[in-house]
Short mmCIF file of C-alpha atoms in Angstrom, two decimals:
data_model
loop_
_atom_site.label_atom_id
_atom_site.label_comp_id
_atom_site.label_asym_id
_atom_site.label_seq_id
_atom_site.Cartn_x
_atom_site.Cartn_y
_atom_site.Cartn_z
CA UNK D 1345 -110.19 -169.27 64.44
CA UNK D 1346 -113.31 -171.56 65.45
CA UNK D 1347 -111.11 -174.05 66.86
CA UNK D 1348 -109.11 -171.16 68.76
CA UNK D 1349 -111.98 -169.77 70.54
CA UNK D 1350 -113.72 -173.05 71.43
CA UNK D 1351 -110.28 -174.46 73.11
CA UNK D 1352 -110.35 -170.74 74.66
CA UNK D 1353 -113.76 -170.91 76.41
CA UNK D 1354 -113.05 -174.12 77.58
CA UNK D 1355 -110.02 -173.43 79.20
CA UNK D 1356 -111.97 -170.35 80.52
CA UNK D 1357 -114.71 -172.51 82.13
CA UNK D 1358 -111.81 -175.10 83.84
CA UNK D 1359 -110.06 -172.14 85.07
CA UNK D 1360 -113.47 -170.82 86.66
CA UNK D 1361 -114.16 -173.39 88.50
CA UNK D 1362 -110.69 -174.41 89.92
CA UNK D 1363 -110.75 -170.73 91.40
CA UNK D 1364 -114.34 -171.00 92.68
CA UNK D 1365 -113.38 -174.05 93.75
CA UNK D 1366 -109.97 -173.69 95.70
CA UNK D 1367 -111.54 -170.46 96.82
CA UNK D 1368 -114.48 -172.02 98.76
CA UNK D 1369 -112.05 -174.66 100.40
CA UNK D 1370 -109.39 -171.99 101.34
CA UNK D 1371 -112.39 -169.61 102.72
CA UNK D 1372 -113.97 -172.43 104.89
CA UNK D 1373 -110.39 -173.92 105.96
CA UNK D 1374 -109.99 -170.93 108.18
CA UNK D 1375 -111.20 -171.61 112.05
CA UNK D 1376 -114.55 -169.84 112.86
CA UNK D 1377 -117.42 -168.31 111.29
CA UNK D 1378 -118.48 -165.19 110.09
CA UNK D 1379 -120.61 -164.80 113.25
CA UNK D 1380 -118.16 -165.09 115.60
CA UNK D 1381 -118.69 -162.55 118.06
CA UNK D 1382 -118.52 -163.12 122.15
CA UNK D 1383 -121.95 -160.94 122.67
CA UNK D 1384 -124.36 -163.07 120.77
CA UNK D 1385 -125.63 -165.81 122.58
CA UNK D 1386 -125.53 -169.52 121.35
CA UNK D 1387 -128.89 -169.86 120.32
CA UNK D 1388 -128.70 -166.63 118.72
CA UNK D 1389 -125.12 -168.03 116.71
CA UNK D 1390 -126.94 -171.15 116.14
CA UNK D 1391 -130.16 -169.31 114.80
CA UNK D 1392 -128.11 -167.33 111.52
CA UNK D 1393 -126.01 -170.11 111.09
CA UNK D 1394 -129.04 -172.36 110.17
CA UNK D 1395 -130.51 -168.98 108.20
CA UNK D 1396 -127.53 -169.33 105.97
CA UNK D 1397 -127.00 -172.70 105.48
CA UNK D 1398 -123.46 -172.90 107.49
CA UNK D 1399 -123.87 -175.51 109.43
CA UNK D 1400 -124.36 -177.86 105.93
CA UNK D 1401 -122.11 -180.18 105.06
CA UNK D 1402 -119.22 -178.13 103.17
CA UNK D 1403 -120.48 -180.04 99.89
CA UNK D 1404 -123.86 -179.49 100.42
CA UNK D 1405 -122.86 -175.83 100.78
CA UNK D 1406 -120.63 -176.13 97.53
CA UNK D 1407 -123.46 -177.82 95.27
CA UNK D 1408 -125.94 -174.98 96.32
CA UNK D 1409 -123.74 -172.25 95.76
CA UNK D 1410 -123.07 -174.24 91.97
CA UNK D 1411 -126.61 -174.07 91.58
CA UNK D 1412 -127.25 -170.63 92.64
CA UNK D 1413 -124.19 -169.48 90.62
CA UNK D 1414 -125.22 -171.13 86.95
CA UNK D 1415 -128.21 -168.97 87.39
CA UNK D 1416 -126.20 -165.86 87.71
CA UNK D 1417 -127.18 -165.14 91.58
CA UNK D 1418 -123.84 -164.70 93.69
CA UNK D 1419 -125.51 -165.20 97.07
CA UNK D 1420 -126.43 -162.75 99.59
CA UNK D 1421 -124.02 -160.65 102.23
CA UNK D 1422 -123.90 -162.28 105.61
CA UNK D 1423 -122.72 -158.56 106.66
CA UNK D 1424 -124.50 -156.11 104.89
CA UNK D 1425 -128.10 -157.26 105.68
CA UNK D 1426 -130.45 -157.62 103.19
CA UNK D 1427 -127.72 -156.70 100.47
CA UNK D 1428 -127.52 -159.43 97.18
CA UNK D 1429 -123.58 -159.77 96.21
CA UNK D 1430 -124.94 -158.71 92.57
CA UNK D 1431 -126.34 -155.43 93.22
CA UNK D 1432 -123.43 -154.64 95.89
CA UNK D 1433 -121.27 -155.46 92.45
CA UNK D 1434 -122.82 -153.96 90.18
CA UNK D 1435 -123.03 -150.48 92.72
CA UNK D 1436 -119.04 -150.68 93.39
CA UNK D 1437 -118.02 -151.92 89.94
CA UNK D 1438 -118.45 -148.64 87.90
CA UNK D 1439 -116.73 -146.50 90.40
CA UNK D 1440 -113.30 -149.33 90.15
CA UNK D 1441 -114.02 -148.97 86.41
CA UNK D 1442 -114.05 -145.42 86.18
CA UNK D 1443 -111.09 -145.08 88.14
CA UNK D 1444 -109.58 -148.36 86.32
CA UNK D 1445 -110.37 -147.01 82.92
CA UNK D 1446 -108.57 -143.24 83.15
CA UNK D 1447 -105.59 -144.68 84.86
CA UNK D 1448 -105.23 -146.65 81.58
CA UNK D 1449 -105.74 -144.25 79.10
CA UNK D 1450 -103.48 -142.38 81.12
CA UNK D 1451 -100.73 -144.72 80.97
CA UNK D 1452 -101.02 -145.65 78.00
CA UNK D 1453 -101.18 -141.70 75.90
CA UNK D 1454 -98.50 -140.93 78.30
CA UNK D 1455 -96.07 -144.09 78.36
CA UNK D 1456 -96.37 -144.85 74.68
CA UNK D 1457 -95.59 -141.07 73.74
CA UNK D 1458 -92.85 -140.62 76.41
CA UNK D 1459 -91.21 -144.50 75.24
CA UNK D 1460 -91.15 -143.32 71.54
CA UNK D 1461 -89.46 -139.76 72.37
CA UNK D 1462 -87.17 -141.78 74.26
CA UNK D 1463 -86.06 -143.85 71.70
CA UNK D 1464 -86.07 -141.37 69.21
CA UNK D 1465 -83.48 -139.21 71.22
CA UNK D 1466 -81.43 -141.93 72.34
CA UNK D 1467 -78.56 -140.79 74.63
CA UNK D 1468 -80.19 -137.09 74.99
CA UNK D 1469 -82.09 -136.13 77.75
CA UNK D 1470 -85.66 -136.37 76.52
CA UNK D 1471 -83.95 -139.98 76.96
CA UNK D 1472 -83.08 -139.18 80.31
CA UNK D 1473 -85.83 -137.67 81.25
CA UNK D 1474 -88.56 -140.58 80.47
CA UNK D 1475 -85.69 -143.04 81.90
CA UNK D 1476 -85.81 -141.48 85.30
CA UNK D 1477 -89.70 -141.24 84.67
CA UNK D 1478 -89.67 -145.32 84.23
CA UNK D 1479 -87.05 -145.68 87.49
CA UNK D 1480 -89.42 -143.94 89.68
CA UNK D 1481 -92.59 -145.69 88.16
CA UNK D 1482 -91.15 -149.12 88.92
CA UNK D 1483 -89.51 -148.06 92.04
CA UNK D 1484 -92.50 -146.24 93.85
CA UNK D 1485 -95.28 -148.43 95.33
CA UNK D 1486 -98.65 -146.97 93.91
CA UNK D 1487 -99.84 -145.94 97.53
CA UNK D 1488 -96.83 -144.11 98.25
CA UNK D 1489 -97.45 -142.04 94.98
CA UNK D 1490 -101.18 -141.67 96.42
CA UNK D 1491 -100.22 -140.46 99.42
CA UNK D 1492 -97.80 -138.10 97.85
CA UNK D 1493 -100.05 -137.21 95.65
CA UNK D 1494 -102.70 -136.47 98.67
CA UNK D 1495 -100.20 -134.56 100.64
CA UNK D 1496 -99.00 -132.29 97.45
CA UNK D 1497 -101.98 -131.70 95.32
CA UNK D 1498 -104.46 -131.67 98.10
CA UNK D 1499 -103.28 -130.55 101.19
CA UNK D 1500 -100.17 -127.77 100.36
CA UNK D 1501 -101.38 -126.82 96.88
CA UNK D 1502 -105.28 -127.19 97.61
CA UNK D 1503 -105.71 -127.79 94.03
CA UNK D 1504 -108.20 -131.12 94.49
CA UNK D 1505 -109.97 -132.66 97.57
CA UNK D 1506 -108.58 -135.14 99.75
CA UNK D 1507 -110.75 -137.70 99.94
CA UNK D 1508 -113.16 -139.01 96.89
CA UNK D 1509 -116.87 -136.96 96.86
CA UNK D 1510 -117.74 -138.76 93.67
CA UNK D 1511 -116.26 -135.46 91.22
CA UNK D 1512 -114.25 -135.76 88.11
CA UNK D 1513 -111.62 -133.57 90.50
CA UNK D 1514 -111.58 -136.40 92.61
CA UNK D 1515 -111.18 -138.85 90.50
CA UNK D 1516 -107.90 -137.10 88.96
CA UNK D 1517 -105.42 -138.41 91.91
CA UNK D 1518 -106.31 -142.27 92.30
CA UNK D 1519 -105.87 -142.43 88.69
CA UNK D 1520 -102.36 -140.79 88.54
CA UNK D 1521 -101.40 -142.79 91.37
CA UNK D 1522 -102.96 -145.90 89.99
CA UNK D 1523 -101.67 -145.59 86.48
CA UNK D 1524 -97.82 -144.59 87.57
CA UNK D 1525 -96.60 -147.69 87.93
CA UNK D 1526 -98.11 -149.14 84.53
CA UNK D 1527 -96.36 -145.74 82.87
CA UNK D 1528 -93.28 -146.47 83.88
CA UNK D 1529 -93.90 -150.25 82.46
CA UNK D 1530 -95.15 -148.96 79.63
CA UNK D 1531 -92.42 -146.13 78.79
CA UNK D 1532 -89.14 -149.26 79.37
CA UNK D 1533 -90.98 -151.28 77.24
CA UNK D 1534 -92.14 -148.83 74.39
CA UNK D 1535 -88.39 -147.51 73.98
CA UNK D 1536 -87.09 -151.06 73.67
CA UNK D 1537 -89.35 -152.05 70.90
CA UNK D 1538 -88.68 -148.95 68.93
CA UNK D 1539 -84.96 -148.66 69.45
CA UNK D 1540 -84.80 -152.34 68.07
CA UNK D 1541 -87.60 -151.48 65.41
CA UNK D 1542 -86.01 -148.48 64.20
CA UNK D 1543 -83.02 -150.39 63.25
CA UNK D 1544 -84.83 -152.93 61.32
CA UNK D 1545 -83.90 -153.20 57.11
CA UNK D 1546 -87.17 -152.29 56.18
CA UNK D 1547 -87.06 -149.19 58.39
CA UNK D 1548 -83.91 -148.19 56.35
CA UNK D 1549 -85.58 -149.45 52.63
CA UNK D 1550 -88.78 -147.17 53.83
CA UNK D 1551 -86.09 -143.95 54.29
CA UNK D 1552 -83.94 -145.11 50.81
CA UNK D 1553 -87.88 -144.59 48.84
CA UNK D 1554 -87.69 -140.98 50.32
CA UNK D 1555 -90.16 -141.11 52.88
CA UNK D 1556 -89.95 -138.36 55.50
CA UNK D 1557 -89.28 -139.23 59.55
CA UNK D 1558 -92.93 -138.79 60.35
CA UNK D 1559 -94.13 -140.99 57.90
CA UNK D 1560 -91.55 -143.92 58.34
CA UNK D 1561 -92.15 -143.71 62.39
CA UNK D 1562 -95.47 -143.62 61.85
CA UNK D 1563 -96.88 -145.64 59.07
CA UNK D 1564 -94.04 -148.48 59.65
CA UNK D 1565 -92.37 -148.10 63.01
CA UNK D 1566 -94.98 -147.26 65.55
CA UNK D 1567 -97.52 -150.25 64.27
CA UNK D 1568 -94.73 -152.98 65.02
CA UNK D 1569 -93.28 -151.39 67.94
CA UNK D 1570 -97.01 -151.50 70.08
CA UNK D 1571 -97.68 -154.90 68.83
CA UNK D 1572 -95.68 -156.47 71.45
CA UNK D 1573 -97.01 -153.81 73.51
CA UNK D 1574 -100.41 -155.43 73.19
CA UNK D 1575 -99.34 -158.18 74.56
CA UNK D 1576 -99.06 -157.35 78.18
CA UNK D 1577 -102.25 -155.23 78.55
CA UNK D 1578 -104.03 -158.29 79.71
CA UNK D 1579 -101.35 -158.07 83.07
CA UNK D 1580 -102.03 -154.66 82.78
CA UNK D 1581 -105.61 -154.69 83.15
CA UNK D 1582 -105.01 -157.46 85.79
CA UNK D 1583 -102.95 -154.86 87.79
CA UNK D 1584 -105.08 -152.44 87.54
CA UNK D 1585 -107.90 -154.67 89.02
CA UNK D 1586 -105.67 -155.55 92.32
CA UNK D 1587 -103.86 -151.82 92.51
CA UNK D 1588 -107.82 -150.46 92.90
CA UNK D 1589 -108.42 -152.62 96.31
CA UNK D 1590 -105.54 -150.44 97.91
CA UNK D 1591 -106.08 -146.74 95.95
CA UNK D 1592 -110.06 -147.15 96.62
CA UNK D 1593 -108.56 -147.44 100.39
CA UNK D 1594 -106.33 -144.43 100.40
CA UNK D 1595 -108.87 -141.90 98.86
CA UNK D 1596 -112.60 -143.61 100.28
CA UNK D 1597 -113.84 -144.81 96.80
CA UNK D 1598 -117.00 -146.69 97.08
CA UNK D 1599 -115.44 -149.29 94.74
CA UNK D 1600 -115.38 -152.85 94.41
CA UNK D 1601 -111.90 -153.27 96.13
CA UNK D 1602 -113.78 -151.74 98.94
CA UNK D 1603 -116.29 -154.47 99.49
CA UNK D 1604 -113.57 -156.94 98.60
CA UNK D 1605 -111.20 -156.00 101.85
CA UNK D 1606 -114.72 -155.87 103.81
CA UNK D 1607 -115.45 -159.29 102.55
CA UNK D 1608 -112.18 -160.58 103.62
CA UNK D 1609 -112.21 -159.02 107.38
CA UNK D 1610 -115.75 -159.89 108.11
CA UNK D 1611 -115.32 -163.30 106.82
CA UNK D 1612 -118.48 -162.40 104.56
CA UNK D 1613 -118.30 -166.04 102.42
CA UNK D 1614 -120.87 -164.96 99.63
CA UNK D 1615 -119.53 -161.74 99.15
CA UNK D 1616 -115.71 -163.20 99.16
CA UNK D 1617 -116.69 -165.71 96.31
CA UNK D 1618 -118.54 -163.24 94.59
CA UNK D 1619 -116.11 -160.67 93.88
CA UNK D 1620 -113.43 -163.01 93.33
CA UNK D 1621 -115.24 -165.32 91.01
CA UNK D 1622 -116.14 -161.25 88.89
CA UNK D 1623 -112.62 -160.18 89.16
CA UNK D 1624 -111.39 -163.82 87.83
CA UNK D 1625 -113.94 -163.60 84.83
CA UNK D 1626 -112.70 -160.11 84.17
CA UNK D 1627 -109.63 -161.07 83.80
CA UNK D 1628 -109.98 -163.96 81.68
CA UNK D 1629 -112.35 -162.00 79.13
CA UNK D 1630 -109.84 -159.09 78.77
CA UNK D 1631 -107.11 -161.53 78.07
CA UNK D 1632 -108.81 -163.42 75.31
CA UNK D 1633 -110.10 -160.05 73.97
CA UNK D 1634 -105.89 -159.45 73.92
CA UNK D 1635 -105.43 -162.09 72.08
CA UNK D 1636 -108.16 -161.88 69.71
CA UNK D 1637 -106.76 -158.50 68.91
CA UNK D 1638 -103.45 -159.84 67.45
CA UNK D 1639 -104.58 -160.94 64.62
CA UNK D 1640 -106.60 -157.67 64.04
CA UNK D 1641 -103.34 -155.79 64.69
CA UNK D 1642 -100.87 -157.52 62.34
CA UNK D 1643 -103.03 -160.30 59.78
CA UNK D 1644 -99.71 -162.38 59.72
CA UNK D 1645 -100.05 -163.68 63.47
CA UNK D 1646 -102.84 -166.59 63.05
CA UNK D 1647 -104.87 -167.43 65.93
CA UNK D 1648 -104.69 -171.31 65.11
CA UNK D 1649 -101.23 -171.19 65.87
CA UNK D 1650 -101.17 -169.88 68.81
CA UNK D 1651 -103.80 -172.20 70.31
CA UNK D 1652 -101.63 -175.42 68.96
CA UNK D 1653 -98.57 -173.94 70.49
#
């Protein structure tokens, strides 16, 4: 287990700097600078250039950012003036989170329950039913559900605002839209694993002992069936992460897929490497959580085996 996470945060700290890295040389490879604009005069262009350090050699720039970074501080917005990339981060974050987080739980309660009717009614329509669910899910890009979704629930029915106002009510939409595609993921997969679990031996030497349909599905079926399940919430979560940048669009959350798109457009360097090196360390946390959870969920998977494989 020692061995496992040790080999894991290493990996973790390569992988963290070959993104801040190859992000820095991509961001800097593009012609111009985040000043460019035809109505500020030379010395003017010249004068915020110097404020900032831009016109450093790039691994000057590169070493100082290091430097600032191993101390936690992500720099300072070259567009939002007077703005440090940690607070604008830590303002936007729990807005992506909140929407990030009920779009889960609502994908997973509803894709896990709909995937195990499914299998449990094989060829009927509940079957049907969740399998037209999934088509649509996978089918349907998330913004076209928001927009739907906008158009439906919100314009014709009047049932919840349009845009976001910082309400639970608004927060209801971008999280249906979000999680719909992760459902439908969620709903192919679940039916799979229990249509191949339910016809496992032990399944049928659980029902020879006498035990009822409730308490084979539940006590032996179910726990086998998500463990695979488990396995793909890392992607999950990582699709979540990228789905927010274009929901928090659509519906004017104050996220941190907002400033990200900003950061991109306005060439704002700090603020590009600062999100992306949060949203990469995200990731990588919730995945080794993942995997640390396998062993939690079923004893006989041994984390010391996976790391040597």
């Amino acid at each position: 287990m020692r061995r496992y996470v040790i080999q894991r945060l290493a990996l973790m700290l390569v992988s963290i700097w070959a993104v801040v890295t190859l992000t820095f040389v991509m961001m800097h490879a593009i012609p111009g600078n985040p000043f460019a604009d035809p109505r500020l005069r030379p010395e003017i262009l010249a004068l915020m250039m110097d404020k900032y350090g831009l016109n450093d050699p790039l691994w000057e720039q590169y070493l100082r950012y290091w430097g600032n970074l191993l101390q936690g501080d992500l720099g300072v917005s070259l567009k939002n003036i007077g703005q440090s990339v940690n607070r604008m981060i830590a303002e936007g974050f729990p807005w992506s989170a909140w929407i990030g987080g009920q779009a889960l739980i609502f994908a997973l309660a509803v894709g896990l329950t709909l995937g195990t009717i499914a299998a449990l009614n094989r060829n009927r329509w509940p079957d049907y039913a969740a399998m037209v669910i999934a088509v649509l899910g996978v089918s349907v890009p998330s913004f076209v559900i928001a927009v739907f979704a906008q158009w439906l629930f919100a314009v014709k029915l009047n049932w919840v605002p349009v845009l976001w106002n910082g309400t639970w009510q608004t927060s209801i939409l971008p999280s249906l839209a979000l999680g719909g595609t992760m459902l439908a993921t969620l709903v192919r997969m679940m039916r799979t694993q229990m249509l191949d679990v339910m016809g496992q031996d032990y399944i049928n030497t659980a029902r020879a002992k006498g035990l009822s349909q409730g308490e084979v599905i539940w006590r032996h079926a179910l726990r086998n069936a998500i463990l695979p399940i488990v396995t793909i919430l890392g992607p999950l979560v990582a699709g979540i992460l990228t789905g927010t940048v274009v929901i928090e669009a659509i519906f004017g959350i104050p996220g941190l897929g907002k400033y990200y798109v900003e950061s991109v457009y306005q060439r704002d360097y700090p603020l590009i490497l600062g999100t992306t090196v949060f949203y990469f360390i995200f990731l990588i946390v919730a995945n080794f959580l993942v995997d640390l959870s396998y062993g939690i969920i079923d004893p006989r998977i041994r984390l010391t085996n996976r790391a040597r494989g």
